[in-house]
Coordinates of C-alpha atoms and ligand atoms in Angstrom, one line a residue:
Chain A
M1 CA 16.8 7.2 16.0
S2 CA 16.6 3.9 14.2
Q3 CA 14.0 3.4 11.6
W4 CA 12.5 0.6 13.6
M5 CA 11.9 3.0 16.5
I6 CA 10.3 5.6 14.2
I7 CA 7.9 3.0 12.8
W8 CA 7.2 1.6 16.3
R9 CA 6.2 5.0 17.5
K10 CA 3.9 5.5 14.6
E11 CA 2.3 2.1 15.4
L12 CA 1.7 3.1 19.0
L13 CA 0.3 6.4 17.9
E14 CA -2.1 4.5 15.6
L15 CA -3.1 2.2 18.4
A16 CA -3.9 5.3 20.5
R17 CA -5.8 7.1 17.8
S18 CA -7.9 4.1 17.0
Y19 CA -8.6 3.7 20.8
K20 CA -7.1 0.2 20.8
L21 CA -4.8 1.4 23.5
L22 CA -7.8 2.1 25.6
W23 CA -10.3 -0.7 25.0
L24 CA -7.9 -3.6 25.0
P25 CA -6.7 -2.9 28.6
L26 CA -10.3 -2.1 29.6
V27 CA -11.6 -5.4 28.4
F28 CA -8.8 -7.2 30.2
L29 CA -9.4 -5.2 33.3
L30 CA -13.1 -5.9 33.3
L31 CA -12.6 -9.6 32.8
G32 CA -10.0 -9.7 35.5
V33 CA -11.9 -7.7 38.1
S34 CA -15.2 -9.5 37.6
Q35 CA -13.8 -12.9 38.3
P36 CA -13.0 -12.4 42.1
I37 CA -16.1 -10.2 42.6
V38 CA -18.5 -12.6 41.0
T39 CA -16.9 -15.5 42.9
Y40 CA -17.3 -13.6 46.2
F41 CA -20.9 -12.6 45.7
L42 CA -22.0 -15.8 44.0
P43 CA -23.8 -17.3 47.1
D44 CA -25.7 -14.0 47.6
I45 CA -26.6 -13.7 43.9
L46 CA -27.9 -17.3 43.9
A47 CA -29.8 -16.7 47.1
N48 CA -31.6 -13.7 45.7
A49 CA -32.2 -15.0 42.2
G50 CA -33.1 -18.6 42.8
N51 CA -36.5 -19.9 43.8
F52 CA -35.3 -21.5 46.9
P53 CA -37.7 -22.1 49.8
Q54 CA -37.3 -19.7 52.6
G55 CA -34.5 -20.4 54.9
T56 CA -32.4 -22.5 52.5
V57 CA -28.7 -22.2 53.4
I58 CA -26.5 -22.3 50.3
E59 CA -23.3 -23.9 51.1
M60 CA -20.5 -23.6 48.5
P61 CA -16.9 -24.5 49.0
K62 CA -15.0 -21.3 49.2
P63 CA -12.5 -21.3 46.4
Q64 CA -8.8 -20.7 47.1
S65 CA -7.3 -17.4 46.0
G66 CA -5.1 -19.2 43.5
E67 CA -8.1 -20.9 41.9
V68 CA -9.7 -17.5 41.3
L69 CA -6.6 -16.2 39.5
A70 CA -6.4 -19.4 37.5
Q71 CA -10.0 -18.9 36.4
T72 CA -9.1 -15.4 35.4
L73 CA -6.4 -16.7 33.2
Q74 CA -8.8 -19.1 31.7
Q75 CA -11.0 -16.2 30.7
Y76 CA -8.1 -14.5 29.2
G77 CA -7.3 -17.7 27.2
M78 CA -10.6 -17.5 25.5
I79 CA -12.0 -14.0 25.4
G80 CA -8.6 -12.4 25.7
S81 CA -7.2 -14.2 22.6
L82 CA -10.3 -13.4 20.7
I83 CA -9.7 -9.7 21.5
V84 CA -6.1 -10.0 20.4
A85 CA -7.3 -11.5 17.2
L86 CA -9.7 -8.7 16.6
G87 CA -7.1 -6.1 17.3
F88 CA -4.4 -7.4 15.1
M89 CA -6.0 -9.6 12.4
G90 CA -5.3 -6.9 9.7
A91 CA -2.0 -5.6 11.0
V92 CA -0.2 -6.0 7.7
S93 CA -2.9 -7.1 5.2
S94 CA -5.1 -4.0 5.7
E95 CA -2.1 -1.7 5.0
R96 CA -1.1 -3.9 2.1
N97 CA -4.6 -4.0 0.5
S98 CA -5.1 -0.3 0.8
G99 CA -1.8 0.5 -0.7
A100 CA -0.5 2.4 2.4
A101 CA 2.2 -0.2 2.8
S102 CA 3.5 0.3 -0.7
M103 CA 4.1 4.0 -0.1
I104 CA 6.0 3.3 3.1
L105 CA 8.0 0.3 1.9
V106 CA 9.5 2.2 -1.1
K107 CA 11.2 4.4 1.4
P108 CA 14.8 3.4 2.3
I109 CA 13.7 1.2 5.2
S110 CA 14.0 -2.6 5.6
R111 CA 10.9 -4.7 5.4
S112 CA 11.9 -6.6 8.5
A113 CA 12.1 -3.3 10.5
Y114 CA 8.6 -2.6 9.4
L115 CA 7.3 -6.0 10.5
L116 CA 9.3 -6.1 13.8
A117 CA 8.0 -2.6 14.7
K118 CA 4.4 -3.9 14.3
W119 CA 5.2 -7.0 16.2
T120 CA 6.7 -5.2 19.2
A121 CA 3.9 -2.7 19.3
M122 CA 1.5 -5.7 19.5
L123 CA 3.6 -7.2 22.3
V124 CA 3.6 -4.0 24.3
L125 CA -0.2 -3.6 24.0
V126 CA -0.9 -7.3 24.8
W127 CA 1.5 -7.5 27.7
G128 CA 0.3 -4.2 29.0
S129 CA -3.4 -5.1 28.9
L130 CA -2.8 -8.5 30.4
T131 CA -0.7 -7.1 33.2
I132 CA -3.3 -4.4 34.0
G133 CA -6.2 -6.8 34.0
Y134 CA -4.2 -9.4 36.0
L135 CA -3.2 -6.8 38.6
G136 CA -6.9 -5.8 39.0
A137 CA -7.8 -9.5 39.5
W138 CA -5.0 -10.0 42.0
Y139 CA -6.0 -6.9 44.0
Y140 CA -9.7 -7.9 44.3
T141 CA -8.7 -11.5 45.0
S142 CA -6.5 -10.6 47.9
L143 CA -9.2 -8.1 49.1
L144 CA -12.2 -10.5 48.9
I145 CA -10.9 -14.0 48.9
G146 CA -7.5 -14.3 50.4
E147 CA -3.7 -13.6 50.0
V148 CA -2.0 -14.9 46.9
D149 CA 1.6 -16.1 46.8
A150 CA 3.3 -13.2 44.9
I151 CA 6.1 -15.3 43.4
R152 CA 3.7 -17.8 42.0
A153 CA 1.3 -15.2 40.8
I154 CA 4.1 -13.4 38.8
Q155 CA 5.4 -16.7 37.4
A156 CA 1.9 -17.5 36.2
L157 CA 1.6 -14.0 34.6
L158 CA 4.9 -14.4 32.8
V159 CA 4.0 -17.8 31.4
F160 CA 0.6 -16.7 30.3
A161 CA 2.1 -13.6 28.7
L162 CA 4.2 -16.0 26.6
W163 CA 1.1 -17.9 25.6
L164 CA -0.6 -14.7 24.4
S165 CA 2.6 -13.7 22.6
V166 CA 2.4 -17.0 20.7
I167 CA -1.2 -16.1 19.7
G168 CA -0.3 -12.5 18.9
T169 CA 2.6 -13.5 16.8
L170 CA 0.4 -16.1 14.9
M171 CA -2.0 -13.2 14.3
I172 CA 0.7 -10.9 12.8
A173 CA 2.1 -13.7 10.7
G174 CA -1.4 -14.5 9.5
S175 CA -1.8 -10.9 8.4
V176 CA 1.4 -11.2 6.4
W177 CA 0.6 -14.5 4.8
L178 CA -3.1 -14.0 4.1
R179 CA -4.8 -11.1 2.4
S180 CA -8.0 -11.3 4.4
G181 CA -8.1 -10.3 8.0
A182 CA -10.9 -12.7 8.8
A183 CA -9.0 -15.6 7.3
A184 CA -5.9 -14.6 9.4
A185 CA -8.0 -14.5 12.6
F186 CA -9.6 -17.8 11.8
S187 CA -6.3 -19.6 11.1
A188 CA -4.4 -18.1 14.0
L189 CA -7.1 -18.9 16.5
G190 CA -7.6 -22.3 14.9
L191 CA -4.0 -23.1 15.3
A192 CA -4.0 -21.8 18.9
I193 CA -7.0 -24.0 19.8
L194 CA -5.4 -27.0 18.0
L195 CA -2.2 -26.5 20.1
S196 CA -4.0 -26.4 23.4
L197 CA -6.5 -29.2 22.6
T198 CA -3.7 -31.6 21.5
A199 CA -1.7 -30.6 24.6
S200 CA -4.6 -31.4 26.9
F201 CA -5.6 -34.7 25.2
L202 CA -2.1 -36.0 24.9
P203 CA -0.5 -34.6 28.1
S204 CA 2.4 -37.1 28.1
A205 CA 3.1 -37.4 24.4
L206 CA 3.1 -33.6 24.1
A207 CA 4.5 -32.8 27.5
W208 CA 6.7 -30.1 25.9
S209 CA 4.2 -28.6 23.6
P210 CA 3.7 -24.9 23.8
G211 CA 0.0 -25.8 24.0
Q212 CA 0.8 -26.6 27.7
L213 CA 1.6 -23.0 28.5
P214 CA -1.9 -22.0 29.7
G215 CA -2.0 -25.2 31.8
L216 CA 1.4 -24.4 33.2
A217 CA 0.4 -20.9 34.1
S218 CA -2.6 -22.3 36.1
G219 CA -0.3 -24.9 37.6
F220 CA 1.8 -22.2 39.2
L221 CA -1.3 -20.8 40.9
L222 CA -2.8 -24.1 41.9
G223 CA 0.5 -25.5 43.1
S224 CA 0.8 -28.4 40.6
I225 CA 3.8 -27.5 38.5
P226 CA 4.7 -30.1 35.8
D227 CA 8.2 -31.4 35.6
A228 CA 8.6 -30.1 32.0
A229 CA 8.0 -26.5 33.0
G230 CA 11.3 -25.3 31.7
M231 CA 11.0 -27.2 28.4
I232 CA 7.5 -25.9 27.8
I233 CA 8.7 -22.3 28.2
I234 CA 11.6 -22.8 25.9
A235 CA 9.3 -24.5 23.4
G236 CA 6.9 -21.5 23.5
A237 CA 9.8 -19.0 22.9
V238 CA 11.2 -21.1 20.1
L239 CA 7.7 -21.4 18.5
T240 CA 7.2 -17.6 18.7
A241 CA 10.6 -17.0 17.1
A242 CA 9.9 -19.5 14.4
I243 CA 6.5 -17.9 13.5
L244 CA 8.1 -14.5 13.5
Y245 CA 10.8 -15.7 11.2
A246 CA 8.3 -17.1 8.8
A247 CA 6.5 -13.8 8.8
V248 CA 9.7 -11.8 8.1
W249 CA 10.6 -14.3 5.4
R250 CA 7.3 -13.8 3.6
M251 CA 7.4 -10.1 4.2
R252 CA 10.7 -9.7 2.4
R253 CA 9.3 -11.5 -0.7
M254 CA 5.9 -9.9 -0.7
E255 CA 4.6 -8.2 -3.8
L256 CA 2.8 -5.0 -3.1
P257 CA 0.0 -3.3 -5.0
Chain B
M172 CA 27.0 3.6 -17.3
S173 CA 25.7 7.0 -18.1
A174 CA 22.0 6.1 -17.6
L175 CA 20.5 6.7 -14.2
L176 CA 18.3 3.6 -14.7
R177 CA 18.6 0.9 -17.3
A178 CA 16.0 -1.7 -18.0
E179 CA 16.9 -4.7 -20.1
Q180 CA 14.3 -7.1 -21.4
L181 CA 12.2 -6.3 -18.3
T182 CA 9.4 -8.9 -18.1
K183 CA 6.5 -9.6 -15.7
A184 CA 4.0 -12.4 -16.1
F185 CA 1.0 -12.9 -13.9
G186 CA 0.2 -16.5 -14.4
S187 CA -0.4 -16.7 -18.2
T188 CA -0.8 -13.0 -18.7
Q189 CA 2.3 -11.2 -19.9
A190 CA 1.7 -7.8 -18.4
V191 CA 5.2 -6.6 -19.4
A192 CA 6.8 -8.5 -22.2
G193 CA 10.5 -7.7 -22.4
I194 CA 10.9 -4.0 -22.6
S195 CA 14.3 -2.2 -22.6
F196 CA 15.0 1.5 -22.0
D197 CA 17.4 3.9 -20.4
I198 CA 16.5 6.9 -18.2
A199 CA 19.2 9.5 -18.6
P200 CA 19.9 11.8 -15.7
G201 CA 18.2 15.2 -15.8
R202 CA 15.7 14.1 -18.4
C203 CA 11.9 14.0 -18.1
T204 CA 10.5 10.8 -19.5
A205 CA 6.9 9.9 -20.1
L206 CA 5.7 6.3 -20.1
L207 CA 2.8 6.4 -22.4
G208 CA 0.3 3.8 -23.2
P209 CA -3.4 3.0 -23.2
N210 CA -5.3 1.4 -20.3
G211 CA -3.8 -2.1 -19.6
A212 CA -0.6 -1.4 -21.5
G213 CA 1.5 -2.4 -18.5
K214 CA 2.5 1.1 -17.2
T215 CA 1.7 0.5 -13.6
T216 CA 3.3 -3.0 -13.7
T217 CA 6.5 -1.5 -15.1
I218 CA 6.6 1.3 -12.5
R219 CA 5.9 -1.2 -9.7
M220 CA 8.9 -3.2 -10.8
L221 CA 11.1 0.0 -11.0
A222 CA 10.0 0.9 -7.5
G223 CA 10.9 -2.6 -6.1
L224 CA 7.3 -3.5 -5.2
L225 CA 7.1 -6.3 -7.8
Q226 CA 9.7 -8.9 -8.6
P227 CA 10.3 -9.1 -12.4
T228 CA 9.9 -12.5 -13.8
G229 CA 12.6 -11.8 -16.3
G230 CA 15.2 -9.2 -17.4
K231 CA 17.4 -6.9 -15.5
L232 CA 17.1 -3.5 -13.8
S233 CA 20.2 -1.5 -12.9
Y234 CA 20.5 1.8 -11.2
A235 CA 23.6 4.0 -11.4
G236 CA 25.7 3.6 -8.2
V237 CA 23.6 0.8 -6.9
K238 CA 25.2 -2.7 -6.7
P239 CA 23.0 -5.6 -8.0
G240 CA 21.0 -7.0 -5.1
Q241 CA 21.2 -3.7 -3.2
S242 CA 18.0 -1.7 -2.7
P243 CA 17.8 1.5 -4.8
N244 CA 15.1 2.9 -2.6
S245 CA 17.2 5.8 -1.3
L246 CA 17.4 7.1 -4.9
L247 CA 13.7 6.9 -5.6
G248 CA 10.7 9.0 -4.9
Y249 CA 7.5 7.2 -5.7
L250 CA 3.9 8.2 -6.1
P251 CA 1.4 5.4 -7.0
Q252 CA -1.6 5.7 -9.2
A253 CA -4.0 5.9 -6.3
P254 CA -2.0 7.0 -3.3
S255 CA -3.2 5.7 0.0
F256 CA -2.2 7.2 3.3
Y257 CA -2.9 6.7 7.0
G258 CA -6.2 8.5 7.2
W259 CA -5.9 9.1 10.9
M260 CA -2.7 11.2 10.4
T261 CA -2.6 14.8 9.4
G262 CA -0.9 15.9 6.2
R263 CA 2.0 17.3 8.2
E264 CA 2.3 14.2 10.4
Y265 CA 2.5 12.1 7.3
A266 CA 5.1 14.3 5.6
V267 CA 7.2 14.3 8.7
Y268 CA 6.9 10.6 9.1
A269 CA 8.0 10.0 5.5
A270 CA 11.0 12.3 6.0
R271 CA 12.0 10.5 9.2
L272 CA 11.8 7.2 7.4
C273 CA 14.2 8.6 4.8
G274 CA 16.7 9.2 7.6
L275 CA 16.2 13.0 8.3
S276 CA 16.6 14.2 11.9
A277 CA 13.5 15.3 13.7
A278 CA 14.2 19.0 13.1
E279 CA 15.2 18.5 9.4
A280 CA 12.1 16.4 8.9
R281 CA 9.8 19.1 10.2
S282 CA 11.3 21.9 8.2
Q283 CA 11.5 19.9 5.0
A284 CA 7.9 18.7 5.5
D285 CA 6.7 22.3 6.0
A286 CA 8.6 23.6 3.0
L287 CA 7.2 20.9 0.8
L288 CA 3.6 21.2 2.0
E289 CA 3.9 25.0 1.3
R290 CA 5.3 24.2 -2.2
V291 CA 2.4 21.9 -3.1
G292 CA -0.1 24.3 -1.7
L293 CA -1.2 22.3 1.3
S294 CA -0.1 24.6 4.1
A295 CA -3.6 25.6 5.1
A296 CA -4.7 21.9 5.3
A297 CA -1.5 20.6 6.8
N298 CA -3.0 20.1 10.3
R299 CA -6.2 18.4 9.1
A300 CA -6.7 14.6 9.0
I301 CA -5.9 13.1 5.6
S302 CA -9.2 11.2 5.7
G303 CA -10.8 14.5 5.0
Y304 CA -8.6 15.3 2.0
S305 CA -10.0 15.5 -1.6
G306 CA -8.4 13.5 -4.4
G307 CA -6.4 16.5 -5.6
M308 CA -5.1 17.2 -2.1
K309 CA -4.0 13.5 -1.7
Q310 CA -2.2 13.7 -5.0
R311 CA -0.3 16.8 -3.9
L312 CA 0.5 15.3 -0.5
G313 CA 1.7 12.3 -2.4
L314 CA 4.1 14.5 -4.4
A315 CA 5.3 16.1 -1.2
Q316 CA 6.0 12.8 0.5
A317 CA 7.8 11.5 -2.6
L318 CA 10.2 14.5 -2.5
V319 CA 11.2 14.6 1.2
H320 CA 14.6 13.1 0.6
R321 CA 15.4 14.9 -2.6
P322 CA 15.3 11.7 -4.7
K323 CA 17.5 11.4 -7.8
L324 CA 14.7 9.8 -9.7
L325 CA 11.0 10.7 -9.2
I326 CA 8.6 8.0 -10.4
L327 CA 5.0 9.0 -10.7
D328 CA 2.2 6.7 -11.9
E329 CA -0.5 8.8 -13.7
P330 CA -0.1 11.8 -11.4
V331 CA -2.8 13.8 -13.1
S332 CA -5.3 11.2 -14.4
A333 CA -7.7 11.5 -11.5
L334 CA -7.7 15.3 -11.3
D335 CA -10.1 17.9 -12.7
P336 CA -8.7 20.4 -15.3
L337 CA -7.6 22.9 -12.7
G338 CA -5.9 20.4 -10.5
R339 CA -4.4 18.9 -13.5
H340 CA -2.9 22.2 -14.5
E341 CA -1.6 22.8 -11.0
V342 CA 0.2 19.5 -10.8
L343 CA 1.6 19.8 -14.3
M344 CA 3.0 23.2 -13.3
L345 CA 4.6 21.7 -10.3
L346 CA 6.1 18.9 -12.4
R347 CA 7.5 21.5 -14.8
E348 CA 9.4 23.0 -11.8
L349 CA 10.4 19.7 -10.5
K350 CA 11.9 18.5 -13.7
Q351 CA 14.5 21.3 -13.4
E352 CA 15.7 19.8 -10.1
T353 CA 15.6 16.0 -10.6
T354 CA 15.0 13.2 -13.1
V355 CA 11.4 12.5 -13.6
L356 CA 9.6 9.4 -15.0
F357 CA 5.9 9.6 -15.2
S358 CA 3.2 7.5 -16.8
T359 CA 0.1 8.8 -18.5
H360 CA -2.3 7.8 -21.1
V361 CA -2.7 11.4 -22.3
L362 CA -0.3 12.3 -25.0
H363 CA -0.8 16.0 -24.4
D364 CA 0.6 15.9 -20.9
A365 CA 3.7 14.1 -22.2
E366 CA 4.2 16.5 -25.1
Q367 CA 3.9 19.5 -22.7
L368 CA 6.4 18.3 -20.2
C369 CA 8.7 15.7 -21.4
D370 CA 12.0 15.3 -23.3
D371 CA 11.6 11.6 -24.0
V372 CA 8.7 9.2 -24.4
L373 CA 8.4 5.5 -24.1
I374 CA 5.2 4.3 -25.7
I375 CA 4.1 0.8 -24.7
R376 CA 1.3 -1.3 -25.9
N377 CA 0.2 -4.7 -24.7
G378 CA 3.4 -4.9 -22.6
E379 CA 5.7 -4.3 -25.5
M380 CA 7.7 -1.2 -26.4
A381 CA 6.0 0.3 -29.4
L382 CA 8.1 3.4 -29.8
Q383 CA 10.8 5.2 -27.8
G384 CA 13.0 8.3 -28.3
S385 CA 13.1 12.0 -27.7
I386 CA 9.9 13.9 -28.6
E387 CA 11.8 16.0 -31.1
E388 CA 13.3 13.0 -32.8
I389 CA 9.9 11.3 -33.0
K390 CA 8.2 14.3 -34.4
N391 CA 10.7 14.8 -37.1
N392 CA 10.9 11.1 -38.1
H393 CA 7.2 10.6 -38.3
R394 CA 6.0 13.9 -39.6
M395 CA 3.5 13.5 -42.4
S396 CA 1.6 15.9 -44.5
V397 CA -2.1 15.7 -43.8
I398 CA -5.1 17.3 -45.5
T399 CA -8.4 17.5 -43.7
L400 CA -11.6 18.3 -45.6
H401 CA -14.9 19.0 -43.8
I402 CA -18.0 19.5 -45.9
E403 CA -21.5 20.8 -45.3
G404 CA -24.1 18.2 -44.9
D405 CA -25.7 18.4 -48.4
D406 CA -26.2 15.3 -50.5
H407 CA -24.1 16.3 -53.4
S408 CA -21.0 17.0 -51.3
K409 CA -21.6 13.8 -49.3
Q410 CA -21.8 11.8 -52.5
W411 CA -18.6 13.3 -53.8
C412 CA -16.8 12.4 -50.6
V413 CA -18.0 8.8 -50.8
S414 CA -16.9 8.4 -54.4
Y415 CA -13.6 10.3 -54.0
Q416 CA -10.7 8.1 -55.0
G417 CA -7.7 10.4 -54.6
G418 CA -4.7 10.7 -56.9
A419 CA -1.2 9.4 -57.1
Y420 CA -0.1 11.7 -54.3
V421 CA -2.5 10.2 -51.8
K422 CA -0.8 7.7 -49.4
E423 CA -3.7 7.1 -47.1
L424 CA -7.4 8.0 -47.4
R425 CA -9.6 8.0 -44.4
R426 CA -13.3 8.8 -44.5
I427 CA -14.3 10.7 -41.4
E428 CA -17.7 11.8 -40.2
K429 CA -17.6 15.3 -41.6
G430 CA -15.6 14.5 -44.8
I431 CA -12.2 13.0 -45.6
E432 CA -8.7 13.0 -44.3
L433 CA -5.7 12.4 -46.6
V434 CA -2.1 11.6 -45.8
V435 CA -0.2 12.8 -48.9
T436 CA 3.3 12.5 -50.3
D437 CA 3.5 15.7 -52.2
M438 CA 1.7 18.6 -50.5
E439 CA 2.1 21.1 -53.3
L440 CA 0.7 18.8 -56.0
A441 CA -2.1 17.8 -53.7
R442 CA -3.0 21.3 -52.9
R443 CA -3.3 22.3 -56.5
E444 CA -5.2 19.3 -57.7
L445 CA -7.6 19.1 -54.7
L446 CA -8.5 22.8 -54.8
G447 CA -9.2 22.6 -58.5
Q448 CA -11.4 19.5 -58.1
L449 CA -13.4 21.0 -55.3
A450 CA -14.1 24.2 -57.3
E451 CA -15.0 22.3 -60.4
D452 CA -17.4 19.9 -58.7
G453 CA -19.0 22.7 -56.7
I454 CA -18.4 21.1 -53.3
R455 CA -19.6 23.0 -50.3
V456 CA -16.4 23.1 -48.2
A457 CA -16.8 23.8 -44.5
K458 CA -13.2 23.5 -43.6
L459 CA -10.1 22.7 -45.5
E460 CA -6.8 22.3 -43.7
F461 CA -3.3 21.6 -45.1
G462 CA -1.1 20.6 -42.2
H463 CA 1.1 18.1 -40.6
S464 CA 0.4 15.1 -38.5
T465 CA 0.5 15.7 -34.8
L466 CA 2.1 13.5 -32.2
E467 CA -1.5 12.6 -31.3
D468 CA -2.1 11.0 -34.7
L469 CA 1.1 9.1 -34.4
F470 CA 0.2 8.0 -30.9
M471 CA -3.2 6.8 -31.9
K472 CA -1.6 4.9 -34.8
V473 CA 1.0 3.3 -32.6
V474 CA -1.3 2.2 -29.8
S475 CA -4.1 1.0 -32.0
G476 CA -1.7 -1.1 -34.0
Ligands
ATP226 N1 -1.9 -8.7 -10.1 C1 -2.3 -9.0 -11.3 N2 -2.7 -10.2 -11.7 C2 -3.1 -10.5 -13.0 N3 -3.0 -9.6 -14.0 C3 -2.6 -8.4 -13.7 C4 -2.2 -8.0 -12.4 N4 -1.8 -6.7 -12.4 C5 -1.9 -6.3 -13.7 N5 -2.4 -7.3 -14.5 C6 -2.6 -7.2 -15.9 O1 -1.5 -6.7 -16.5 C7 -1.9 -5.8 -17.6 C8 -1.2 -4.4 -17.4 O2 -1.8 -3.8 -16.3 P1 -1.3 -2.4 -15.8 O3 -2.0 -2.1 -14.5 O4 0.2 -2.4 -15.7 O5 -1.8 -1.4 -16.9 P2 -1.7 0.1 -17.0 O6 -0.9 0.5 -18.2 O7 -1.2 0.7 -15.7 O8 -3.2 0.5 -17.2 P3 -4.1 1.8 -16.6 O9 -3.9 2.9 -17.6 O10 -5.5 1.3 -16.6 O11 -3.6 2.1 -15.2 C9 -3.4 -5.8 -17.6 O12 -3.9 -6.6 -18.6 C10 -3.8 -6.3 -16.3 O13 -5.0 -7.0 -16.3
MG227 MG1 -1.9 2.0 -14.3

């Protein structure tokens, strides 16, 4: 078995023993399922809670099923990326600071294998959690609100997975470049916010920005797919690769305690 | 090259601090070498460079059979000053993981890990989480994980400094066995440990090599005749000690708390004259010793400048 695989299995075991393998999917599932359920029951909830005079009829436009899934993705964009940040902000720096990394990296293994194993373990967990949560949202949406176009839904999921990969990769790179986990989380989330804000303020100038990824994912669900879809996806993949390369580059030159 | 490891003008600066300032030495295969020095001498910095964890700012390191630019990691077993493991793993899991990283198959890794845990006396605790290990247990697990791939050179940073006398004794006994099997380099600030175990010593001070060579050689070259005189606390004897000037045979005179210490050139002459003088002046001698300087004396002298 390759060294990469051995380290990767250790990473997954660590994610399991620290319960990250449990609570990350749970949070995504909770967020995902609550969106269609709350949407469905909202009129009733308002009717019961509000001080409306007897007999008031609350009329709300019934949202389309695609809209509900798009709102779910919006939740994942905010709370989901915060969770990813919490889960991986110390991926490398905590092992480096404690000295655990020194003992592993003097073994005859390559530093890039060590980093890539951490990165793929992160991807597996993030993609897995997102998929589980999204499938939950999809199920309740089709149950309570209406059928969803399967192809569109899957396209949206894949595009959004790429966006979370960008954020997760930023997190891992942050934990390589910075010694403090909080600083890594702050910078990675800051960069992600910067990307999506600039993309939404300058939609034409930054039509190809990876910051358009969350918008593109919603676009698939809402039926408004931008022309630059392909370019946005390529830009997202290239950005992920570039961040990963920077992290490996730094990792290979890193001095260890 | 006959040396297993050769360091030439090895240097490491942290900003303006010269932690290691151009030291050169050879580690011969099969020898046990102690890297000796007081706190802050640069031992850990040197060892981290040897282990490839720090990039030297100057000088050259070469390992036998390793081309420049290639990693020597497969030759090395390393135990840092304060080993840190994955606390959520058990001792056995960690040892197996270390063995697998060194390229052993799953079955080999398991048997090698078990054999080593047995050897360092951790069998009973092998299935407990490392987070519950004591300092001594961690040190022993650290030794086991450093040995999994039968390294040609075992590098240990202060392997016994953090241990109590019993743990210290146990680890030293283990090292005594290990040095029969492989080349060992370990750092310490305790001369006694070095003297007990090692063939060679490298004494560093302020990042510079103060003295190096085999223990025998150093002992012979720096042996001095030393007389130690302790007196009882009466005023007359105290007075005598304060005013004592020594004779032509005295090379060095040190006043110590309980009396005086002399480094002499001619022991026979000194013995005769001093004994006579003491009897004549009626000094209350508590202890009088005619002996040789120990390595400890030399070490203190070398490291204190
Ligand atoms: N990362 C660093 N940045 C700045 N200075 C450092 C760094 N690491 C070590 N030093 C300095 O280098 C010198 C040597 O330190 P080193 O840790 O090598 O000493 P040592 O011989 O191992 O001491 P000890 O017996 O206390 O472990 C010290 O003066 C220390 O302050
Ligand atoms: Mg040290």
